[in-house]
Amino acid sequence: MKQSIAGLVSVGLASVLLLAGCGKSDDVLVVGTNATFPPFEYVGGVSGDEIQGFDIDLAKQIAKDAGKTLKVENMNFDSLIVALNAGKIDFIASGMTITPERQASVDFSAPYYEATQVVLVNKDNTSINSIDDLKGKHIAVQLGSTGDIMAKTYSQKVTAFNTGFEAVMELKNNKVDLVLFDSEPAISFLNKNPQLKMVELEFDAEFYGLAVPKGQTELLTTINNSLKTMKSNGEYDALVTKYMK
Ligand code: ARG
Protein backbone atom coordinates (compact mmCIF):
# COMPACT_ATOMS: atom_id res chain seq x y z
CA MET A 1 0.00 0.00 0.00
CA LYS A 2 2.67 2.41 1.13
CA GLN A 3 4.69 1.60 -1.93
CA SER A 4 1.83 2.15 -4.37
CA ILE A 5 1.06 5.58 -2.88
CA ALA A 6 4.70 6.50 -3.28
CA GLY A 7 4.44 5.18 -6.81
CA LEU A 8 1.41 7.29 -7.54
CA VAL A 9 3.02 10.37 -6.04
CA SER A 10 6.10 9.94 -8.15
CA VAL A 11 4.08 9.39 -11.33
CA GLY A 12 2.08 12.51 -10.48
CA LEU A 13 5.23 14.48 -9.82
CA ALA A 14 6.82 13.23 -13.01
CA SER A 15 3.88 14.37 -15.11
CA VAL A 16 3.84 17.78 -13.42
CA LEU A 17 7.55 18.14 -14.18
CA LEU A 18 6.98 16.95 -17.71
CA LEU A 19 4.25 19.51 -18.27
CA ALA A 20 6.29 22.27 -16.64
CA GLY A 21 9.19 21.26 -18.83
CA CYS A 22 7.36 21.94 -22.05
CA GLY A 23 5.67 25.01 -20.66
CA LYS A 24 2.22 23.50 -20.72
CA SER A 25 -0.37 22.98 -18.08
CA ASP A 26 -4.15 23.10 -17.98
CA ASP A 27 -4.36 26.74 -16.97
CA VAL A 28 -1.77 28.02 -19.44
CA LEU A 29 -2.38 28.72 -23.11
CA VAL A 30 0.82 28.82 -25.15
CA VAL A 31 0.91 31.06 -28.19
CA GLY A 32 3.71 30.79 -30.72
CA THR A 33 4.92 33.85 -32.58
CA ASN A 34 7.89 35.33 -34.41
CA ALA A 35 8.39 38.71 -32.75
CA THR A 36 10.14 40.44 -35.65
CA PHE A 37 6.98 41.71 -37.31
CA PRO A 38 5.96 45.12 -35.97
CA PRO A 39 3.27 46.21 -35.17
CA PHE A 40 1.86 42.67 -34.91
CA GLU A 41 4.65 41.23 -32.76
CA TYR A 42 7.97 42.66 -31.72
CA VAL A 43 10.33 42.77 -28.79
CA GLY A 44 10.10 45.98 -26.76
CA GLY A 45 8.73 47.39 -23.54
CA VAL A 46 10.53 49.08 -20.67
CA SER A 47 12.84 46.13 -20.14
CA GLY A 48 13.41 45.81 -23.88
CA ASP A 49 12.71 42.10 -23.86
CA GLU A 50 8.95 41.99 -23.64
CA ILE A 51 7.02 40.54 -26.55
CA GLN A 52 4.32 42.99 -27.51
CA GLY A 53 2.02 43.86 -30.39
CA PHE A 54 -1.41 43.65 -31.94
CA ASP A 55 -1.41 39.82 -32.15
CA ILE A 56 -0.15 39.52 -28.57
CA ASP A 57 -3.03 41.65 -27.30
CA LEU A 58 -5.47 39.49 -29.29
CA ALA A 59 -3.86 36.37 -27.80
CA LYS A 60 -4.06 37.79 -24.26
CA GLN A 61 -7.79 38.39 -24.66
CA ILE A 62 -8.29 34.88 -26.06
CA ALA A 63 -6.46 33.36 -23.07
CA LYS A 64 -8.54 35.50 -20.73
CA ASP A 65 -11.76 34.34 -22.39
CA ALA A 66 -10.55 30.75 -22.06
CA GLY A 67 -9.86 31.32 -18.35
CA LYS A 68 -6.15 30.72 -18.86
CA THR A 69 -2.84 32.53 -18.53
CA LEU A 70 -1.03 33.33 -21.75
CA LYS A 71 2.53 32.19 -22.31
CA VAL A 72 4.35 33.49 -25.39
CA GLU A 73 6.91 31.36 -27.22
CA ASN A 74 9.07 33.32 -29.64
CA MET A 75 10.62 31.33 -32.50
CA ASN A 76 11.56 31.49 -36.17
CA PHE A 77 8.59 32.06 -38.45
CA ASP A 78 9.24 28.89 -40.43
CA SER A 79 9.23 26.80 -37.21
CA LEU A 80 5.75 27.82 -36.06
CA ILE A 81 3.65 25.22 -37.87
CA VAL A 82 6.08 22.44 -36.92
CA ALA A 83 5.96 23.53 -33.25
CA LEU A 84 2.16 23.65 -33.37
CA ASN A 85 1.84 20.19 -34.78
CA ALA A 86 4.43 18.84 -32.33
CA GLY A 87 2.25 20.12 -29.44
CA LYS A 88 4.86 22.64 -28.27
CA ILE A 89 2.43 25.54 -28.66
CA ASP A 90 -1.38 25.67 -28.56
CA PHE A 91 -1.93 28.24 -31.29
CA ILE A 92 -0.11 30.62 -33.63
CA ALA A 93 -0.58 34.41 -33.61
CA SER A 94 2.03 35.72 -36.01
CA GLY A 95 0.49 37.74 -38.83
CA MET A 96 0.16 34.43 -40.61
CA THR A 97 -1.62 34.58 -43.95
CA ILE A 98 -4.31 31.99 -44.54
CA THR A 99 -3.18 29.96 -47.57
CA PRO A 100 -4.49 26.66 -49.01
CA GLU A 101 -1.02 25.10 -48.50
CA ARG A 102 -1.04 25.94 -44.78
CA GLN A 103 -4.68 24.89 -44.47
CA ALA A 104 -3.54 21.38 -45.38
CA SER A 105 -1.67 21.18 -42.06
CA VAL A 106 -3.42 23.57 -39.64
CA ASP A 107 -6.87 25.04 -39.03
CA PHE A 108 -7.26 28.82 -39.22
CA SER A 109 -9.58 31.13 -37.35
CA ALA A 110 -11.81 33.58 -39.18
CA PRO A 111 -9.62 36.15 -40.96
CA TYR A 112 -8.74 38.99 -38.56
CA TYR A 113 -6.68 41.37 -40.68
CA GLU A 114 -6.38 42.23 -44.37
CA ALA A 115 -2.90 42.89 -45.70
CA THR A 116 -0.94 42.81 -48.92
CA GLN A 117 2.66 42.47 -50.02
CA VAL A 118 4.54 45.67 -50.82
CA VAL A 119 7.96 46.42 -52.25
CA LEU A 120 10.66 48.31 -50.36
CA VAL A 121 13.51 49.86 -52.35
CA ASN A 122 16.18 52.48 -51.81
CA LYS A 123 14.77 55.95 -52.53
CA ASP A 124 16.81 56.52 -55.71
CA ASN A 125 15.49 53.32 -57.32
CA THR A 126 12.83 54.14 -59.94
CA SER A 127 12.99 50.81 -61.80
CA ILE A 128 10.01 49.09 -60.17
CA ASN A 129 6.59 50.27 -61.27
CA SER A 130 4.71 47.05 -61.97
CA ILE A 131 4.75 43.40 -60.95
CA ASP A 132 6.45 42.68 -64.30
CA ASP A 133 9.42 44.78 -63.22
CA LEU A 134 10.17 42.24 -60.46
CA LYS A 135 11.32 39.71 -63.06
CA GLY A 136 14.94 38.75 -62.52
CA LYS A 137 15.45 41.24 -59.68
CA HIS A 138 17.37 40.21 -56.56
CA ILE A 139 14.67 40.02 -53.87
CA ALA A 140 15.14 39.72 -50.09
CA VAL A 141 12.34 38.15 -48.02
CA GLN A 142 11.60 36.52 -44.68
CA LEU A 143 12.11 32.76 -44.81
CA GLY A 144 8.89 30.81 -45.23
CA SER A 145 6.72 33.90 -45.63
CA THR A 146 4.18 34.46 -48.38
CA GLY A 147 6.62 37.11 -49.70
CA ASP A 148 9.23 34.35 -49.99
CA ILE A 149 6.87 32.08 -51.92
CA MET A 150 5.71 34.88 -54.23
CA ALA A 151 9.21 36.23 -54.86
CA LYS A 152 10.27 32.84 -56.24
CA THR A 153 7.55 33.06 -58.88
CA TYR A 154 9.08 36.33 -60.16
CA SER A 155 12.79 35.72 -59.85
CA GLN A 156 15.41 33.06 -59.30
CA LYS A 157 17.48 35.46 -57.24
CA VAL A 158 15.71 35.32 -53.90
CA THR A 159 17.56 35.53 -50.59
CA ALA A 160 15.55 34.53 -47.52
CA PHE A 161 16.40 35.71 -44.01
CA ASN A 162 15.05 34.65 -40.63
CA THR A 163 13.78 38.19 -40.06
CA GLY A 164 12.48 41.09 -42.09
CA PHE A 165 15.06 43.32 -40.31
CA GLU A 166 17.88 41.38 -41.96
CA ALA A 167 16.21 41.62 -45.36
CA VAL A 168 15.94 45.40 -44.92
CA MET A 169 19.58 45.60 -43.83
CA GLU A 170 20.60 43.80 -47.00
CA LEU A 171 18.65 46.34 -49.05
CA LYS A 172 20.24 49.28 -47.25
CA ASN A 173 23.65 47.77 -48.01
CA ASN A 174 22.67 47.56 -51.69
CA LYS A 175 23.12 43.78 -51.71
CA VAL A 176 19.60 43.23 -53.10
CA ASP A 177 17.28 45.26 -55.34
CA LEU A 178 14.20 45.09 -53.15
CA VAL A 179 12.45 43.57 -50.18
CA LEU A 180 9.03 41.96 -50.59
CA PHE A 181 7.16 42.13 -47.30
CA ASP A 182 3.78 42.59 -45.66
CA SER A 183 2.39 46.14 -45.76
CA GLU A 184 2.17 47.04 -42.04
CA PRO A 185 5.65 45.84 -41.01
CA ALA A 186 7.00 47.46 -44.19
CA ILE A 187 5.56 50.81 -43.07
CA SER A 188 7.07 50.29 -39.65
CA PHE A 189 10.52 49.57 -41.19
CA LEU A 190 10.10 52.60 -43.44
CA ASN A 191 9.51 54.87 -40.44
CA LYS A 192 12.91 53.88 -39.10
CA ASN A 193 14.72 53.99 -42.45
CA PRO A 194 14.14 57.28 -44.28
CA GLN A 195 16.51 56.23 -47.07
CA LEU A 196 13.92 53.65 -48.21
CA LYS A 197 10.57 54.01 -49.97
CA MET A 198 7.59 51.79 -50.47
CA VAL A 199 6.18 50.84 -53.87
CA GLU A 200 2.65 49.47 -53.93
CA LEU A 201 1.92 47.05 -56.77
CA GLU A 202 -1.20 45.14 -57.79
CA PHE A 203 -0.74 42.22 -55.41
CA ASP A 204 -3.71 40.22 -54.16
CA ALA A 205 -5.08 40.84 -50.69
CA GLU A 206 -3.93 38.45 -47.95
CA PHE A 207 -5.88 37.63 -44.79
CA TYR A 208 -4.24 36.85 -41.48
CA GLY A 209 -5.62 34.06 -39.32
CA LEU A 210 -4.75 32.50 -35.98
CA ALA A 211 -3.85 28.84 -36.35
CA VAL A 212 -4.60 25.77 -34.23
CA PRO A 213 -3.70 22.11 -34.81
CA LYS A 214 -6.13 20.35 -37.12
CA GLY A 215 -9.27 19.20 -35.36
CA GLN A 216 -8.90 21.38 -32.22
CA THR A 217 -12.46 22.62 -32.61
CA GLU A 218 -12.89 23.67 -28.99
CA LEU A 219 -9.96 26.07 -28.99
CA LEU A 220 -10.84 27.27 -32.47
CA THR A 221 -14.38 28.10 -31.29
CA THR A 222 -13.01 30.00 -28.28
CA ILE A 223 -10.69 31.96 -30.59
CA ASN A 224 -13.42 32.78 -33.10
CA ASN A 225 -15.81 33.83 -30.33
CA SER A 226 -13.15 36.10 -28.78
CA LEU A 227 -12.43 37.69 -32.17
CA LYS A 228 -16.14 38.23 -32.76
CA THR A 229 -16.63 39.84 -29.35
CA MET A 230 -13.57 42.08 -29.78
CA LYS A 231 -14.89 43.22 -33.15
CA SER A 232 -18.35 43.99 -31.81
CA ASN A 233 -17.36 45.68 -28.53
CA GLY A 234 -14.83 48.09 -30.05
CA GLU A 235 -11.74 46.41 -28.58
CA TYR A 236 -10.52 45.33 -32.00
CA ASP A 237 -10.78 48.89 -33.36
CA ALA A 238 -9.02 50.18 -30.26
CA LEU A 239 -6.11 47.84 -31.02
CA VAL A 240 -5.99 49.02 -34.63
CA THR A 241 -5.79 52.61 -33.39
CA LYS A 242 -3.16 51.68 -30.80
CA TYR A 243 -0.85 49.80 -33.15
CA MET A 244 -1.46 50.89 -36.74
CA LYS A 245 -1.66 54.67 -36.45
N1 ARG B 1 1.96 37.23 -43.70
C1 ARG B 1 3.17 36.59 -44.06
C2 ARG B 1 2.99 35.10 -44.05
O1 ARG B 1 2.06 34.61 -43.50
C3 ARG B 1 4.34 36.97 -43.17
C4 ARG B 1 4.12 36.77 -41.72
C5 ARG B 1 5.38 36.94 -40.91
N2 ARG B 1 5.08 36.98 -39.53
C6 ARG B 1 5.99 37.16 -38.55
N3 ARG B 1 5.56 37.24 -37.34
N4 ARG B 1 7.25 37.22 -38.84
O2 ARG B 1 3.78 34.37 -44.56
Coordinates of C-alpha atoms and ligand atoms in Angstrom, one line a residue:
M1 CA 0.0 0.0 0.0
K2 CA 2.7 2.4 1.1
Q3 CA 4.7 1.6 -1.9
S4 CA 1.8 2.1 -4.4
I5 CA 1.1 5.6 -2.9
A6 CA 4.7 6.5 -3.3
G7 CA 4.4 5.2 -6.8
L8 CA 1.4 7.3 -7.5
V9 CA 3.0 10.4 -6.0
S10 CA 6.1 9.9 -8.2
V11 CA 4.1 9.4 -11.3
G12 CA 2.1 12.5 -10.5
L13 CA 5.2 14.5 -9.8
A14 CA 6.8 13.2 -13.0
S15 CA 3.9 14.4 -15.1
V16 CA 3.8 17.8 -13.4
L17 CA 7.6 18.1 -14.2
L18 CA 7.0 17.0 -17.7
L19 CA 4.2 19.5 -18.3
A20 CA 6.3 22.3 -16.6
G21 CA 9.2 21.3 -18.8
C22 CA 7.4 21.9 -22.1
G23 CA 5.7 25.0 -20.7
K24 CA 2.2 23.5 -20.7
S25 CA -0.4 23.0 -18.1
D26 CA -4.1 23.1 -18.0
D27 CA -4.4 26.7 -17.0
V28 CA -1.8 28.0 -19.4
L29 CA -2.4 28.7 -23.1
V30 CA 0.8 28.8 -25.1
V31 CA 0.9 31.1 -28.2
G32 CA 3.7 30.8 -30.7
T33 CA 4.9 33.8 -32.6
N34 CA 7.9 35.3 -34.4
A35 CA 8.4 38.7 -32.7
T36 CA 10.1 40.4 -35.7
F37 CA 7.0 41.7 -37.3
P38 CA 6.0 45.1 -36.0
P39 CA 3.3 46.2 -35.2
F40 CA 1.9 42.7 -34.9
E41 CA 4.6 41.2 -32.8
Y42 CA 8.0 42.7 -31.7
V43 CA 10.3 42.8 -28.8
G44 CA 10.1 46.0 -26.8
G45 CA 8.7 47.4 -23.5
V46 CA 10.5 49.1 -20.7
S47 CA 12.8 46.1 -20.1
G48 CA 13.4 45.8 -23.9
D49 CA 12.7 42.1 -23.9
E50 CA 9.0 42.0 -23.6
I51 CA 7.0 40.5 -26.6
Q52 CA 4.3 43.0 -27.5
G53 CA 2.0 43.9 -30.4
F54 CA -1.4 43.6 -31.9
D55 CA -1.4 39.8 -32.1
I56 CA -0.2 39.5 -28.6
D57 CA -3.0 41.6 -27.3
L58 CA -5.5 39.5 -29.3
A59 CA -3.9 36.4 -27.8
K60 CA -4.1 37.8 -24.3
Q61 CA -7.8 38.4 -24.7
I62 CA -8.3 34.9 -26.1
A63 CA -6.5 33.4 -23.1
K64 CA -8.5 35.5 -20.7
D65 CA -11.8 34.3 -22.4
A66 CA -10.6 30.7 -22.1
G67 CA -9.9 31.3 -18.4
K68 CA -6.1 30.7 -18.9
T69 CA -2.8 32.5 -18.5
L70 CA -1.0 33.3 -21.7
K71 CA 2.5 32.2 -22.3
V72 CA 4.3 33.5 -25.4
E73 CA 6.9 31.4 -27.2
N74 CA 9.1 33.3 -29.6
M75 CA 10.6 31.3 -32.5
N76 CA 11.6 31.5 -36.2
F77 CA 8.6 32.1 -38.4
D78 CA 9.2 28.9 -40.4
S79 CA 9.2 26.8 -37.2
L80 CA 5.7 27.8 -36.1
I81 CA 3.6 25.2 -37.9
V82 CA 6.1 22.4 -36.9
A83 CA 6.0 23.5 -33.3
L84 CA 2.2 23.7 -33.4
N85 CA 1.8 20.2 -34.8
A86 CA 4.4 18.8 -32.3
G87 CA 2.3 20.1 -29.4
K88 CA 4.9 22.6 -28.3
I89 CA 2.4 25.5 -28.7
D90 CA -1.4 25.7 -28.6
F91 CA -1.9 28.2 -31.3
I92 CA -0.1 30.6 -33.6
A93 CA -0.6 34.4 -33.6
S94 CA 2.0 35.7 -36.0
G95 CA 0.5 37.7 -38.8
M96 CA 0.2 34.4 -40.6
T97 CA -1.6 34.6 -44.0
I98 CA -4.3 32.0 -44.5
T99 CA -3.2 30.0 -47.6
P100 CA -4.5 26.7 -49.0
E101 CA -1.0 25.1 -48.5
R102 CA -1.0 25.9 -44.8
Q103 CA -4.7 24.9 -44.5
A104 CA -3.5 21.4 -45.4
S105 CA -1.7 21.2 -42.1
V106 CA -3.4 23.6 -39.6
D107 CA -6.9 25.0 -39.0
F108 CA -7.3 28.8 -39.2
S109 CA -9.6 31.1 -37.3
A110 CA -11.8 33.6 -39.2
P111 CA -9.6 36.2 -41.0
Y112 CA -8.7 39.0 -38.6
Y113 CA -6.7 41.4 -40.7
E114 CA -6.4 42.2 -44.4
A115 CA -2.9 42.9 -45.7
T116 CA -0.9 42.8 -48.9
Q117 CA 2.7 42.5 -50.0
V118 CA 4.5 45.7 -50.8
V119 CA 8.0 46.4 -52.2
L120 CA 10.7 48.3 -50.4
V121 CA 13.5 49.9 -52.4
N122 CA 16.2 52.5 -51.8
K123 CA 14.8 56.0 -52.5
D124 CA 16.8 56.5 -55.7
N125 CA 15.5 53.3 -57.3
T126 CA 12.8 54.1 -59.9
S127 CA 13.0 50.8 -61.8
I128 CA 10.0 49.1 -60.2
N129 CA 6.6 50.3 -61.3
S130 CA 4.7 47.1 -62.0
I131 CA 4.8 43.4 -61.0
D132 CA 6.4 42.7 -64.3
D133 CA 9.4 44.8 -63.2
L134 CA 10.2 42.2 -60.5
K135 CA 11.3 39.7 -63.1
G136 CA 14.9 38.8 -62.5
K137 CA 15.4 41.2 -59.7
H138 CA 17.4 40.2 -56.6
I139 CA 14.7 40.0 -53.9
A140 CA 15.1 39.7 -50.1
V141 CA 12.3 38.2 -48.0
Q142 CA 11.6 36.5 -44.7
L143 CA 12.1 32.8 -44.8
G144 CA 8.9 30.8 -45.2
S145 CA 6.7 33.9 -45.6
T146 CA 4.2 34.5 -48.4
G147 CA 6.6 37.1 -49.7
D148 CA 9.2 34.3 -50.0
I149 CA 6.9 32.1 -51.9
M150 CA 5.7 34.9 -54.2
A151 CA 9.2 36.2 -54.9
K152 CA 10.3 32.8 -56.2
T153 CA 7.6 33.1 -58.9
Y154 CA 9.1 36.3 -60.2
S155 CA 12.8 35.7 -59.9
Q156 CA 15.4 33.1 -59.3
K157 CA 17.5 35.5 -57.2
V158 CA 15.7 35.3 -53.9
T159 CA 17.6 35.5 -50.6
A160 CA 15.5 34.5 -47.5
F161 CA 16.4 35.7 -44.0
N162 CA 15.1 34.6 -40.6
T163 CA 13.8 38.2 -40.1
G164 CA 12.5 41.1 -42.1
F165 CA 15.1 43.3 -40.3
E166 CA 17.9 41.4 -42.0
A167 CA 16.2 41.6 -45.4
V168 CA 15.9 45.4 -44.9
M169 CA 19.6 45.6 -43.8
E170 CA 20.6 43.8 -47.0
L171 CA 18.6 46.3 -49.1
K172 CA 20.2 49.3 -47.2
N173 CA 23.6 47.8 -48.0
N174 CA 22.7 47.6 -51.7
K175 CA 23.1 43.8 -51.7
V176 CA 19.6 43.2 -53.1
D177 CA 17.3 45.3 -55.3
L178 CA 14.2 45.1 -53.2
V179 CA 12.4 43.6 -50.2
L180 CA 9.0 42.0 -50.6
F181 CA 7.2 42.1 -47.3
D182 CA 3.8 42.6 -45.7
S183 CA 2.4 46.1 -45.8
E184 CA 2.2 47.0 -42.0
P185 CA 5.7 45.8 -41.0
A186 CA 7.0 47.5 -44.2
I187 CA 5.6 50.8 -43.1
S188 CA 7.1 50.3 -39.7
F189 CA 10.5 49.6 -41.2
L190 CA 10.1 52.6 -43.4
N191 CA 9.5 54.9 -40.4
K192 CA 12.9 53.9 -39.1
N193 CA 14.7 54.0 -42.4
P194 CA 14.1 57.3 -44.3
Q195 CA 16.5 56.2 -47.1
L196 CA 13.9 53.7 -48.2
K197 CA 10.6 54.0 -50.0
M198 CA 7.6 51.8 -50.5
V199 CA 6.2 50.8 -53.9
E200 CA 2.6 49.5 -53.9
L201 CA 1.9 47.1 -56.8
E202 CA -1.2 45.1 -57.8
F203 CA -0.7 42.2 -55.4
D204 CA -3.7 40.2 -54.2
A205 CA -5.1 40.8 -50.7
E206 CA -3.9 38.4 -48.0
F207 CA -5.9 37.6 -44.8
Y208 CA -4.2 36.8 -41.5
G209 CA -5.6 34.1 -39.3
L210 CA -4.7 32.5 -36.0
A211 CA -3.9 28.8 -36.4
V212 CA -4.6 25.8 -34.2
P213 CA -3.7 22.1 -34.8
K214 CA -6.1 20.3 -37.1
G215 CA -9.3 19.2 -35.4
Q216 CA -8.9 21.4 -32.2
T217 CA -12.5 22.6 -32.6
E218 CA -12.9 23.7 -29.0
L219 CA -10.0 26.1 -29.0
L220 CA -10.8 27.3 -32.5
T221 CA -14.4 28.1 -31.3
T222 CA -13.0 30.0 -28.3
I223 CA -10.7 32.0 -30.6
N224 CA -13.4 32.8 -33.1
N225 CA -15.8 33.8 -30.3
S226 CA -13.1 36.1 -28.8
L227 CA -12.4 37.7 -32.2
K228 CA -16.1 38.2 -32.8
T229 CA -16.6 39.8 -29.3
M230 CA -13.6 42.1 -29.8
K231 CA -14.9 43.2 -33.2
S232 CA -18.3 44.0 -31.8
N233 CA -17.4 45.7 -28.5
G234 CA -14.8 48.1 -30.0
E235 CA -11.7 46.4 -28.6
Y236 CA -10.5 45.3 -32.0
D237 CA -10.8 48.9 -33.4
A238 CA -9.0 50.2 -30.3
L239 CA -6.1 47.8 -31.0
V240 CA -6.0 49.0 -34.6
T241 CA -5.8 52.6 -33.4
K242 CA -3.2 51.7 -30.8
Y243 CA -0.9 49.8 -33.1
M244 CA -1.5 50.9 -36.7
K245 CA -1.7 54.7 -36.5
Ligands
ARG1 N1 2.0 37.2 -43.7 C1 3.2 36.6 -44.1 C2 3.0 35.1 -44.0 O1 2.1 34.6 -43.5 C3 4.3 37.0 -43.2 C4 4.1 36.8 -41.7 C5 5.4 36.9 -40.9 N2 5.1 37.0 -39.5 C6 6.0 37.2 -38.6 N3 5.6 37.2 -37.3 N4 7.2 37.2 -38.8 O2 3.8 34.4 -44.6

